[in-house]
Tab-separated table of C-alpha atoms and ligand atoms in Angstrom:
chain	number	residue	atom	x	y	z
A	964	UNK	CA	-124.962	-22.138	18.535
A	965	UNK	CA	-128.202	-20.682	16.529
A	966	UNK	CA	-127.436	-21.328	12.445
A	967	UNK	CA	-126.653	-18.525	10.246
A	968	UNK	CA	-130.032	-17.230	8.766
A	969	UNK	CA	-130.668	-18.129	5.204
A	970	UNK	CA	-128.656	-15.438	2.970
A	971	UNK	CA	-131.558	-13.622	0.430
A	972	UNK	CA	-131.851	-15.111	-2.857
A	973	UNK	CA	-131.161	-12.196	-4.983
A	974	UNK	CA	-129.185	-13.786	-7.291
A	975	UNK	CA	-132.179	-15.673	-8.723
A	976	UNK	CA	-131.490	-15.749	-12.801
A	977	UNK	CA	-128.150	-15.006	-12.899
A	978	UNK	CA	-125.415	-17.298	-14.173
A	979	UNK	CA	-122.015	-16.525	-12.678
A	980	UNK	CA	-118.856	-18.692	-13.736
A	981	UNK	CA	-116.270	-19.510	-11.194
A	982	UNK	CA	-112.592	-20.630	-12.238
A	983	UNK	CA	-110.891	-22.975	-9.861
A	984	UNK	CA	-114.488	-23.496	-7.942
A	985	UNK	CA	-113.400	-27.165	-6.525
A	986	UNK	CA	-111.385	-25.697	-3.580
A	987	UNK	CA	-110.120	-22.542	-1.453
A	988	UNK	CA	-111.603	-19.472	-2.002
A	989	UNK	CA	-113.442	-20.295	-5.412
A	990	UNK	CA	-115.691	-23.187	-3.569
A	991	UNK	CA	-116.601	-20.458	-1.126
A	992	UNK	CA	-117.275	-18.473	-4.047
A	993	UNK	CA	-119.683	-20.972	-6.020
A	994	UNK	CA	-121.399	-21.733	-2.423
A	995	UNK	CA	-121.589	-18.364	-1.514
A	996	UNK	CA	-122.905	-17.458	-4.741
A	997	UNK	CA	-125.364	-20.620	-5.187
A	998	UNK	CA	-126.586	-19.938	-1.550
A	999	UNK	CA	-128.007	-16.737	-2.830
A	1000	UNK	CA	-130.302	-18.506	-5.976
A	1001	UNK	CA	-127.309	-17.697	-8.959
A	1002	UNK	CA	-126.987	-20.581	-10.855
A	1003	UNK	CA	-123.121	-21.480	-10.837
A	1004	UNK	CA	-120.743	-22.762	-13.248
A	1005	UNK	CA	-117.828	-24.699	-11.833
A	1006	UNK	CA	-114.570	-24.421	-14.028
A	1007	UNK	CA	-112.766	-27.136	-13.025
A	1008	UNK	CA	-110.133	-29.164	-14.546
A	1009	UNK	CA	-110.551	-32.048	-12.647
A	1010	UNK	CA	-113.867	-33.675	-13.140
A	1011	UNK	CA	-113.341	-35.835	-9.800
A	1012	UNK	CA	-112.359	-32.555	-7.840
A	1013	UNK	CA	-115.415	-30.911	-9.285
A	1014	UNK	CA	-117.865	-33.767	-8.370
A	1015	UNK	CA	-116.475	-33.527	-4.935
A	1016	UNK	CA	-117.141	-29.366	-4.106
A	1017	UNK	CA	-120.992	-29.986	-6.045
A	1018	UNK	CA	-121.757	-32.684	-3.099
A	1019	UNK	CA	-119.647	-30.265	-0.664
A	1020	UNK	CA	-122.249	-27.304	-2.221
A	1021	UNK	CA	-125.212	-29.173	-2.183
A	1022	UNK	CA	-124.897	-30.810	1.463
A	1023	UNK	CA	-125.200	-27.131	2.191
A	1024	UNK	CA	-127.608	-25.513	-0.508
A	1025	UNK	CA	-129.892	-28.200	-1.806
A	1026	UNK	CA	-131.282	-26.756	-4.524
A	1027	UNK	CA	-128.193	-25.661	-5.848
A	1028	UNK	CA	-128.288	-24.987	-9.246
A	1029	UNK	CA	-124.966	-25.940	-10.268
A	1030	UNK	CA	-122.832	-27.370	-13.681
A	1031	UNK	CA	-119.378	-28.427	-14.152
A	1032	UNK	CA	-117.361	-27.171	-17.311
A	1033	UNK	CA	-113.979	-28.760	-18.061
A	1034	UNK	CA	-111.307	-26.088	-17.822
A	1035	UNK	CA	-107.780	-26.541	-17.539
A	1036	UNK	CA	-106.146	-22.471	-17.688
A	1037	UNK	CA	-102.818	-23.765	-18.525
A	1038	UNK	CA	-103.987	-25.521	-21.798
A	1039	UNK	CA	-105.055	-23.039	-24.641
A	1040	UNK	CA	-106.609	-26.280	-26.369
A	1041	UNK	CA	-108.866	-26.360	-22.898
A	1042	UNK	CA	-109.669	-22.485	-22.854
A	1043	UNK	CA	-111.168	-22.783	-26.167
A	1044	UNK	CA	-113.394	-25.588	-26.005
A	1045	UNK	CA	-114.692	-24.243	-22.496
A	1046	UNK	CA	-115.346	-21.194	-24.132
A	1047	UNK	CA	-117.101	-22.896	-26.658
A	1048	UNK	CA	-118.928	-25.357	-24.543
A	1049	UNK	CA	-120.598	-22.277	-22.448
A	1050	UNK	CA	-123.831	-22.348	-24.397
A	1051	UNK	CA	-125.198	-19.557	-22.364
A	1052	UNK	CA	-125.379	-15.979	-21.167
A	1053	UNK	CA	-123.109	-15.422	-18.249
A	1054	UNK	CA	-124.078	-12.387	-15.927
A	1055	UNK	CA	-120.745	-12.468	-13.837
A	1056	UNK	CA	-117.028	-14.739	-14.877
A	1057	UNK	CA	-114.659	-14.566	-11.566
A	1058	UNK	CA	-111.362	-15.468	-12.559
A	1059	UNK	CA	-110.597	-17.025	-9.110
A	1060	UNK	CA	-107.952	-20.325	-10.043
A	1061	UNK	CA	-104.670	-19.776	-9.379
A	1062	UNK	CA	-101.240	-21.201	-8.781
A	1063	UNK	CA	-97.918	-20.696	-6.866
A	1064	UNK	CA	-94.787	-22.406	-8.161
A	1065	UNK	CA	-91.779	-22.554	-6.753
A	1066	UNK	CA	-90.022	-24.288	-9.774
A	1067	UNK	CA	-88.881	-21.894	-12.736
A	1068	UNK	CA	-88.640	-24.719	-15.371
A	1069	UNK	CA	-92.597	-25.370	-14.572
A	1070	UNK	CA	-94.761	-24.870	-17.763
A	1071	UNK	CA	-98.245	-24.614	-18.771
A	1072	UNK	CA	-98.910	-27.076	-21.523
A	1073	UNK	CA	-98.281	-24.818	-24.329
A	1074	UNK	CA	-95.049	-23.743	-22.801
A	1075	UNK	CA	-95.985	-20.845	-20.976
A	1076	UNK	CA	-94.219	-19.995	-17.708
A	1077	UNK	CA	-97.027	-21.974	-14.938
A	1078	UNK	CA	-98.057	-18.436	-13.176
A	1079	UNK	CA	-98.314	-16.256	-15.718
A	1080	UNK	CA	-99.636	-18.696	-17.809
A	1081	UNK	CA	-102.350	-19.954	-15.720
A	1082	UNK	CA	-102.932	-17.116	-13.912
A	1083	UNK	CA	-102.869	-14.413	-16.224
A	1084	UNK	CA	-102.842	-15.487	-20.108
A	1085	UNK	CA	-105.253	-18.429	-19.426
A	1086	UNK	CA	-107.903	-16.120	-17.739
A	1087	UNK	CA	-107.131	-13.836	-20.698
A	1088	UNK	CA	-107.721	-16.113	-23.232
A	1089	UNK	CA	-111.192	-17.108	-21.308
A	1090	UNK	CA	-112.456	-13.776	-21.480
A	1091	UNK	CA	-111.712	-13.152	-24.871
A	1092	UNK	CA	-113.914	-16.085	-26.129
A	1093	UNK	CA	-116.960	-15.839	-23.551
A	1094	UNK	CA	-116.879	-12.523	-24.597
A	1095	UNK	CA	-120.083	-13.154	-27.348
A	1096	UNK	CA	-121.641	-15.426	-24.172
A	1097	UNK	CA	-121.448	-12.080	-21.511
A	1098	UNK	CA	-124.822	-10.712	-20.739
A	1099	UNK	CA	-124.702	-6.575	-21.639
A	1100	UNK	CA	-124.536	-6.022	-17.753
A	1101	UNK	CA	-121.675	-8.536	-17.784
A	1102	UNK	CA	-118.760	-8.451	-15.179
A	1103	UNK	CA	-115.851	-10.065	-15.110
A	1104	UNK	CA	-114.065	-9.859	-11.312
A	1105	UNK	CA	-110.286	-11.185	-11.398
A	1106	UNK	CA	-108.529	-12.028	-8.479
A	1107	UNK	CA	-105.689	-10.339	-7.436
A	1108	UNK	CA	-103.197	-10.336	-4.324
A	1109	UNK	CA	-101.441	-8.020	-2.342
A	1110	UNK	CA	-98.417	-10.019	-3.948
A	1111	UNK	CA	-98.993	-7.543	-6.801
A	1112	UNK	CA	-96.834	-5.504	-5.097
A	1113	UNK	CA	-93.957	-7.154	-4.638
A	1114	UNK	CA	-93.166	-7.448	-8.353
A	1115	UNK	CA	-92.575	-4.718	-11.391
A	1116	UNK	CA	-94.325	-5.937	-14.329
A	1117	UNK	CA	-92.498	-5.713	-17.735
A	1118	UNK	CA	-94.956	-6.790	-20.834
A	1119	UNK	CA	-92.103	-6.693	-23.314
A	1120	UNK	CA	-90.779	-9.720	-20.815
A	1121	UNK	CA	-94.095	-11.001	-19.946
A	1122	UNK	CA	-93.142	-14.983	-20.576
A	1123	UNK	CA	-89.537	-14.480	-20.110
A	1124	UNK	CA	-87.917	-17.123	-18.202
A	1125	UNK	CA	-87.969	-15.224	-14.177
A	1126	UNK	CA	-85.623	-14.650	-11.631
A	1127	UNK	CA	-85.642	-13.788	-8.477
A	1128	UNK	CA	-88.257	-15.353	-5.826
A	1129	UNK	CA	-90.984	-17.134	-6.891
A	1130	UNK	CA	-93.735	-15.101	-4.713
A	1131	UNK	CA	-92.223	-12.414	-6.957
A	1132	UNK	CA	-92.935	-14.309	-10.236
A	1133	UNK	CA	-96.110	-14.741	-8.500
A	1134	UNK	CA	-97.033	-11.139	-7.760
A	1135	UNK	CA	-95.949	-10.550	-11.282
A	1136	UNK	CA	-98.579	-12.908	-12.820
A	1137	UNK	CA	-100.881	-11.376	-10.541
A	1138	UNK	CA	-100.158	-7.650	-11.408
A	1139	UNK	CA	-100.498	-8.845	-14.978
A	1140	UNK	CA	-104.171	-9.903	-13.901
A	1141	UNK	CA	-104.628	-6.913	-12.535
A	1142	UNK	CA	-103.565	-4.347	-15.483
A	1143	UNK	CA	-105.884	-6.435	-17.692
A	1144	UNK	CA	-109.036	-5.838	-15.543
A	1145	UNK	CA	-107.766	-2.206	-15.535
A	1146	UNK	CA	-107.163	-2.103	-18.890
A	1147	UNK	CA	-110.639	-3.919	-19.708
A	1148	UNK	CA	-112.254	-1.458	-17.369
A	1149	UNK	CA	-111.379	1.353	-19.741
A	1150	UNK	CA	-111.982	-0.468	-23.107
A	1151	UNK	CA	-115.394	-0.989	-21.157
A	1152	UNK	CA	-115.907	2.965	-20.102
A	1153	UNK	CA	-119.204	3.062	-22.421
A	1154	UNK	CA	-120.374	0.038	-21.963
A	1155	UNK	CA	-123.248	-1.561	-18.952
A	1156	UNK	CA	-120.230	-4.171	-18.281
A	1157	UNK	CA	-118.005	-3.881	-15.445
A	1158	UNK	CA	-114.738	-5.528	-15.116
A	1159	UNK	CA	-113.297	-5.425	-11.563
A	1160	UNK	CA	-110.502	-6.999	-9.561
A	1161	UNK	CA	-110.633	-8.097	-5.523
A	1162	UNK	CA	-108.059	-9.997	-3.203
A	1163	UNK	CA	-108.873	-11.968	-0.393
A	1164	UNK	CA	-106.467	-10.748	1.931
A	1165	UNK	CA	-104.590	-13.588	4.072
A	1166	UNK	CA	-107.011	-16.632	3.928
A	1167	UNK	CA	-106.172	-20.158	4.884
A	1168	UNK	CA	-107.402	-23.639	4.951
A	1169	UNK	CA	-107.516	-23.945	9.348
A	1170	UNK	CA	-109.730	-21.091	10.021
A	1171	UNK	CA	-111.816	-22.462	6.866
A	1172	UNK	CA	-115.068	-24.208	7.637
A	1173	UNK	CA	-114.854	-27.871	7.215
A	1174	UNK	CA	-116.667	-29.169	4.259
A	1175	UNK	CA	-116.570	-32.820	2.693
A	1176	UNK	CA	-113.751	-33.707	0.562
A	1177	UNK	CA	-112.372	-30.854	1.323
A	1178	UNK	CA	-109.141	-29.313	2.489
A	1179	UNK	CA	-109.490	-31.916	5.172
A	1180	UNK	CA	-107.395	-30.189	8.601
A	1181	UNK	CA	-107.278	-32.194	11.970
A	1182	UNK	CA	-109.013	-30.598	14.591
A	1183	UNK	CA	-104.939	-30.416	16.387
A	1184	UNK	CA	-104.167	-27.943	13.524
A	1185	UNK	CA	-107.201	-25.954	13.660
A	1186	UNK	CA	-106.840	-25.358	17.667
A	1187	UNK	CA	-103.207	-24.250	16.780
A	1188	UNK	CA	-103.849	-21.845	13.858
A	1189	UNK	CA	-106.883	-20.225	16.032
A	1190	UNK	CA	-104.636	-17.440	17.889
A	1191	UNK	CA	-104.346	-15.980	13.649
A	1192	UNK	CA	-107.687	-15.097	13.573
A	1193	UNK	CA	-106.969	-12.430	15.046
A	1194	UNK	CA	-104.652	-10.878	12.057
A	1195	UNK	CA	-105.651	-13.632	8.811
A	1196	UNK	CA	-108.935	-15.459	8.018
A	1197	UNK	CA	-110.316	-18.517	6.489
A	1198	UNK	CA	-111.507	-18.939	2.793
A	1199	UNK	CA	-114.937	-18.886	2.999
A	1200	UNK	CA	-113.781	-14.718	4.313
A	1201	UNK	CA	-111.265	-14.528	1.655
A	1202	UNK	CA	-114.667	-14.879	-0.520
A	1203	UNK	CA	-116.076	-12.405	0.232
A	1204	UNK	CA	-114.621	-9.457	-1.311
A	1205	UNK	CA	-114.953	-11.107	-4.153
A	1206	UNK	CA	-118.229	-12.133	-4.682
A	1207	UNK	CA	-119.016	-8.736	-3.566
A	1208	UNK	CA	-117.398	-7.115	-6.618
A	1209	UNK	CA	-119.561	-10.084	-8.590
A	1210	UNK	CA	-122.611	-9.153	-6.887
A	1211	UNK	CA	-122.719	-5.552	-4.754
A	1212	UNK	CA	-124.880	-2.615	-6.449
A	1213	UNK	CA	-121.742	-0.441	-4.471
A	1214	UNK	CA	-118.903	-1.462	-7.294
A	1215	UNK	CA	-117.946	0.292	-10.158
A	1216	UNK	CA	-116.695	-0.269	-13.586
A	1217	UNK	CA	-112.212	-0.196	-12.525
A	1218	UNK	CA	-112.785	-0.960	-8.771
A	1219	UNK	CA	-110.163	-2.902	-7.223
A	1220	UNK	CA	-111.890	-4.726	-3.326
A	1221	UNK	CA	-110.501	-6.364	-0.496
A	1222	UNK	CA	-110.578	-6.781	3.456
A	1223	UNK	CA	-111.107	-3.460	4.640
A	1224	UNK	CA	-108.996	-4.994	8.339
A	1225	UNK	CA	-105.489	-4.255	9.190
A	1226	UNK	CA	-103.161	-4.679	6.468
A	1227	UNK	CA	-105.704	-5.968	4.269
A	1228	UNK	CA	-105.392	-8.986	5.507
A	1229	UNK	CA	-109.057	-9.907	6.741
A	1230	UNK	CA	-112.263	-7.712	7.570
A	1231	UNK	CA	-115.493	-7.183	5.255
A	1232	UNK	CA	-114.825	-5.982	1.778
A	1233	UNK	CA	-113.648	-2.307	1.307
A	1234	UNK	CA	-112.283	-0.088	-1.605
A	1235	UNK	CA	-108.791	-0.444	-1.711
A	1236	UNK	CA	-105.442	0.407	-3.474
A	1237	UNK	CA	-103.857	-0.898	-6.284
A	1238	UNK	CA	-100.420	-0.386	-7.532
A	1239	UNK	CA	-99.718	2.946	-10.280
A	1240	UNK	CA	-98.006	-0.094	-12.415
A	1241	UNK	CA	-101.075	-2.380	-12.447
A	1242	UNK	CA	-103.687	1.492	-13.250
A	1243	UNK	CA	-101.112	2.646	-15.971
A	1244	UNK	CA	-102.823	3.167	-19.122
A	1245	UNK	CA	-99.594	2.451	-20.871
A	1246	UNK	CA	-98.310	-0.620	-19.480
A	1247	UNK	CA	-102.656	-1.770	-19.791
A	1248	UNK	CA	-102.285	-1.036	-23.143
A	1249	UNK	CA	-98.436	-3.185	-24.119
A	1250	UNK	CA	-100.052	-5.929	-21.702
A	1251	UNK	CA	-103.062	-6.363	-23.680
A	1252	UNK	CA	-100.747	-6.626	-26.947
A	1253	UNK	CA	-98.174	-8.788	-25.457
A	1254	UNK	CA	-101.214	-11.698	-24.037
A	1255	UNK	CA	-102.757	-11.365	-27.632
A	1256	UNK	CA	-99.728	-11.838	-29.173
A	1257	UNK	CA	-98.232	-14.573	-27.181
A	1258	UNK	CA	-101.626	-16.293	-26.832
A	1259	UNK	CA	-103.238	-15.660	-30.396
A	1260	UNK	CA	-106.444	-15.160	-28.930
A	1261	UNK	CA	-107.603	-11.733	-29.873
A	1262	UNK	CA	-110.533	-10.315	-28.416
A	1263	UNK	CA	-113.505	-9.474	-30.961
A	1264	UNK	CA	-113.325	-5.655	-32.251
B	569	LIG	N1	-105.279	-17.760	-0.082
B	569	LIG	C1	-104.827	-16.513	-0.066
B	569	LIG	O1	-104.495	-15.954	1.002
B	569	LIG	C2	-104.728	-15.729	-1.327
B	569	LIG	C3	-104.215	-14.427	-1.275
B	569	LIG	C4	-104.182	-13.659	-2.433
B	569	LIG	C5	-104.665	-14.174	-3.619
B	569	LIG	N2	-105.128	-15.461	-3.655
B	569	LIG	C6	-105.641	-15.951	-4.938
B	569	LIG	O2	-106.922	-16.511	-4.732
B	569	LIG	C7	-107.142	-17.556	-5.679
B	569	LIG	C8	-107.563	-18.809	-4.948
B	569	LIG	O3	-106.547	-19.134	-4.008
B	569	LIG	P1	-106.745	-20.316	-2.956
B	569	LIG	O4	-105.972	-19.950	-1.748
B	569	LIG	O5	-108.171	-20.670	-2.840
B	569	LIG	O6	-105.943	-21.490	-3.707
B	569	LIG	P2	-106.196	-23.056	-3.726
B	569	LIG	O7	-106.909	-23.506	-2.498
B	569	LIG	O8	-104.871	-23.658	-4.063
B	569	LIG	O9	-107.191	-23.254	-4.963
B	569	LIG	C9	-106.750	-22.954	-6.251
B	569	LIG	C10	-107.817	-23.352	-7.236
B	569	LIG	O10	-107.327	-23.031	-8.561
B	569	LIG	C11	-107.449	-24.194	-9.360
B	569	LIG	N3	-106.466	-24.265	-10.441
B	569	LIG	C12	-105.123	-24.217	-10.369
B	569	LIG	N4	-104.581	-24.382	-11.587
B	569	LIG	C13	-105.612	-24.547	-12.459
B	569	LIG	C14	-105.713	-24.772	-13.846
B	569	LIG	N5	-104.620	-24.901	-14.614
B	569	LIG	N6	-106.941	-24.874	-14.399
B	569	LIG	C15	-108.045	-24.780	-13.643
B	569	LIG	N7	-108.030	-24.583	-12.311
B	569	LIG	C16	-106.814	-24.471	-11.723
B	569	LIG	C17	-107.258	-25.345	-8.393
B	569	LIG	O11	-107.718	-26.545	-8.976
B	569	LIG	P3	-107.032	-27.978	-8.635
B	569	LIG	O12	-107.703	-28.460	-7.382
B	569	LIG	O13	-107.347	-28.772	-9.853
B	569	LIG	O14	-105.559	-27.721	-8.439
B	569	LIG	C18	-108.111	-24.858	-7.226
B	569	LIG	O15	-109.466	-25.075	-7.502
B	569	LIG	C19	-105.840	-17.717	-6.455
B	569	LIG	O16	-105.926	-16.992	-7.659
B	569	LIG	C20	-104.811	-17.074	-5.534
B	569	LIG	O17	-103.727	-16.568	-6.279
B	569	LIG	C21	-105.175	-16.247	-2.541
């Protein structure tokens, strides 16, 4: 089979930071991204992890211009000092890392509920402190789900301990995501900056392209998940809606992306849908107060 042809390298000069960039759909970000000449910033809070997706980026992009900065989103203490650490202007931040808990007692290290906390307030407090690092053309691209659905988000409740299923405590930390980019989109309405959501759709690690180190799948598992391409796809597609609202000249300040295929699930990037809850200017606006409140990390006037 012929390679893929070299992608352009219009991304030449630009910095773009990645959250979670050692695995999934962030390392397809930073590749994806580094393929195309941006120089990428890997937020990472494992330093071996990290090490691991530069080799996995550079065995693909040699020239990669890459750097690792220590970030742990469930640690406040870890937000700040990344923020601090940046030392220079960033032209994109995708807040990619993300987890799914099943336990309700699990915490972020400052006692935060482990979705919410490390999905939502943790990206929060990132953005509020790289704000004086974003270049004026800044944008900051969240990652959001289709599980944003599933949930009704309260911000009077935000860190309350949840009931219910824990894909619903998980589509609520990810509607909270989402009302912040929403809510930062209209705080933003006169300004160059754009800040944007996108979801990946249905991606997983057997249809992903093997890489070294990572998300290692026998080739038995891969033959047996190969029948789902047809409705999901692998990580290096769930990617690209994202970098696309990072990158395209066809987004807008507010845009919400994702798979444009059936159900959203896979498919090149497309416009889509959010939720009313996650566009209300209301529930934008308590959100914004609750994460500053609960975090105490304002954002500069
Ligand atoms: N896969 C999907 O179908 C899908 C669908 C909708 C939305 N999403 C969203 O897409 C994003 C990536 O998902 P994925 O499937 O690629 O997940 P993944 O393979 O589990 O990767 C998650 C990444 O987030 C990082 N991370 C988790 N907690 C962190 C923390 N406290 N500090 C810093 N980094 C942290 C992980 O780092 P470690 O290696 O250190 O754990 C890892 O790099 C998530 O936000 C997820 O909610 C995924």
């Amino acid at each position: 089979m012929d390679a893929a042809p070299p992608l352009p390298r219009d991304l030449r000069g630009r910095t773009m930071l990645v959250t979670g960039a050692n695995a999934g759909i962030g390392y397809w970000c930073a590749e994806q991204l580094a393929a195309r000449g941006a120089r990428v910033v890997l937020g990472c809070r494992s330093p071996e992890r990290a090490a691991t997706a530069v080799t996995a980026i550079r065995t693909q992009v040699p020239d990669a211009d890459l750097r690792v900065l220590p970030l742990d989103l469930g640690s406040l203490d870890s937000v700040a000092e990344a923020a601090a650490d940046v030392g220079e202007r960033l032209d994109a931040v995708v807040c990619n890392a993300g987890v799914k808990a099943a336990d309700r007692s699990a915490r972020t290290s400052d006692g935060f509920d482990l979705m919410v906390g490390t999905n939502f307030l943790g990206h929060f407090a990132l953005v509020a402190q790289l704000e004086p690092h974003l270049a004026p053309d800044a944008r900051v691209v969240t990652v959001g789900s289709i599980a944003h659905r599933f949930a009704t988000l309260d911000p009077a409740t935000l860190d309350a301990p949840w009931t219910g299923s824990s894909l619903r405590q998980y589509g609520r930390s990810k509607a909270a995501l989402m009302a912040f980019t929403f809510e930062q989109s209209r705080r933003w309405s006169r300004s160059p900056r754009m800040s944007v959501s996108a979801h990946p759709g249905y991606a997983i690690d057997p249809l992903t392209p093997p890489r070294p180190g990572l998300a290692e799948v026998s080739g038995f598992v891969r033959a047996l998940a190969t029948p789902t391409r047809m409705l999901v796809q692998g990580k290096d597609g769930g990617a690209l809606p994202i970098v696309h609202a990072a990158t395209s000249g066809a987004v807008t300040n507010g845009d919400y992306w994702g798979p444009g295929g059936l159900l959203e699930f896979r498919g090149a990037p497309a416009r889509v849908a959010a939720s009313e809850e996650v566009r209300s200017t209301a529930i934008g606006a308590a959100l914004w107060a609750a994460a500053e409140s609960i975090t105490r990390v304002r954002f500069p006037d």
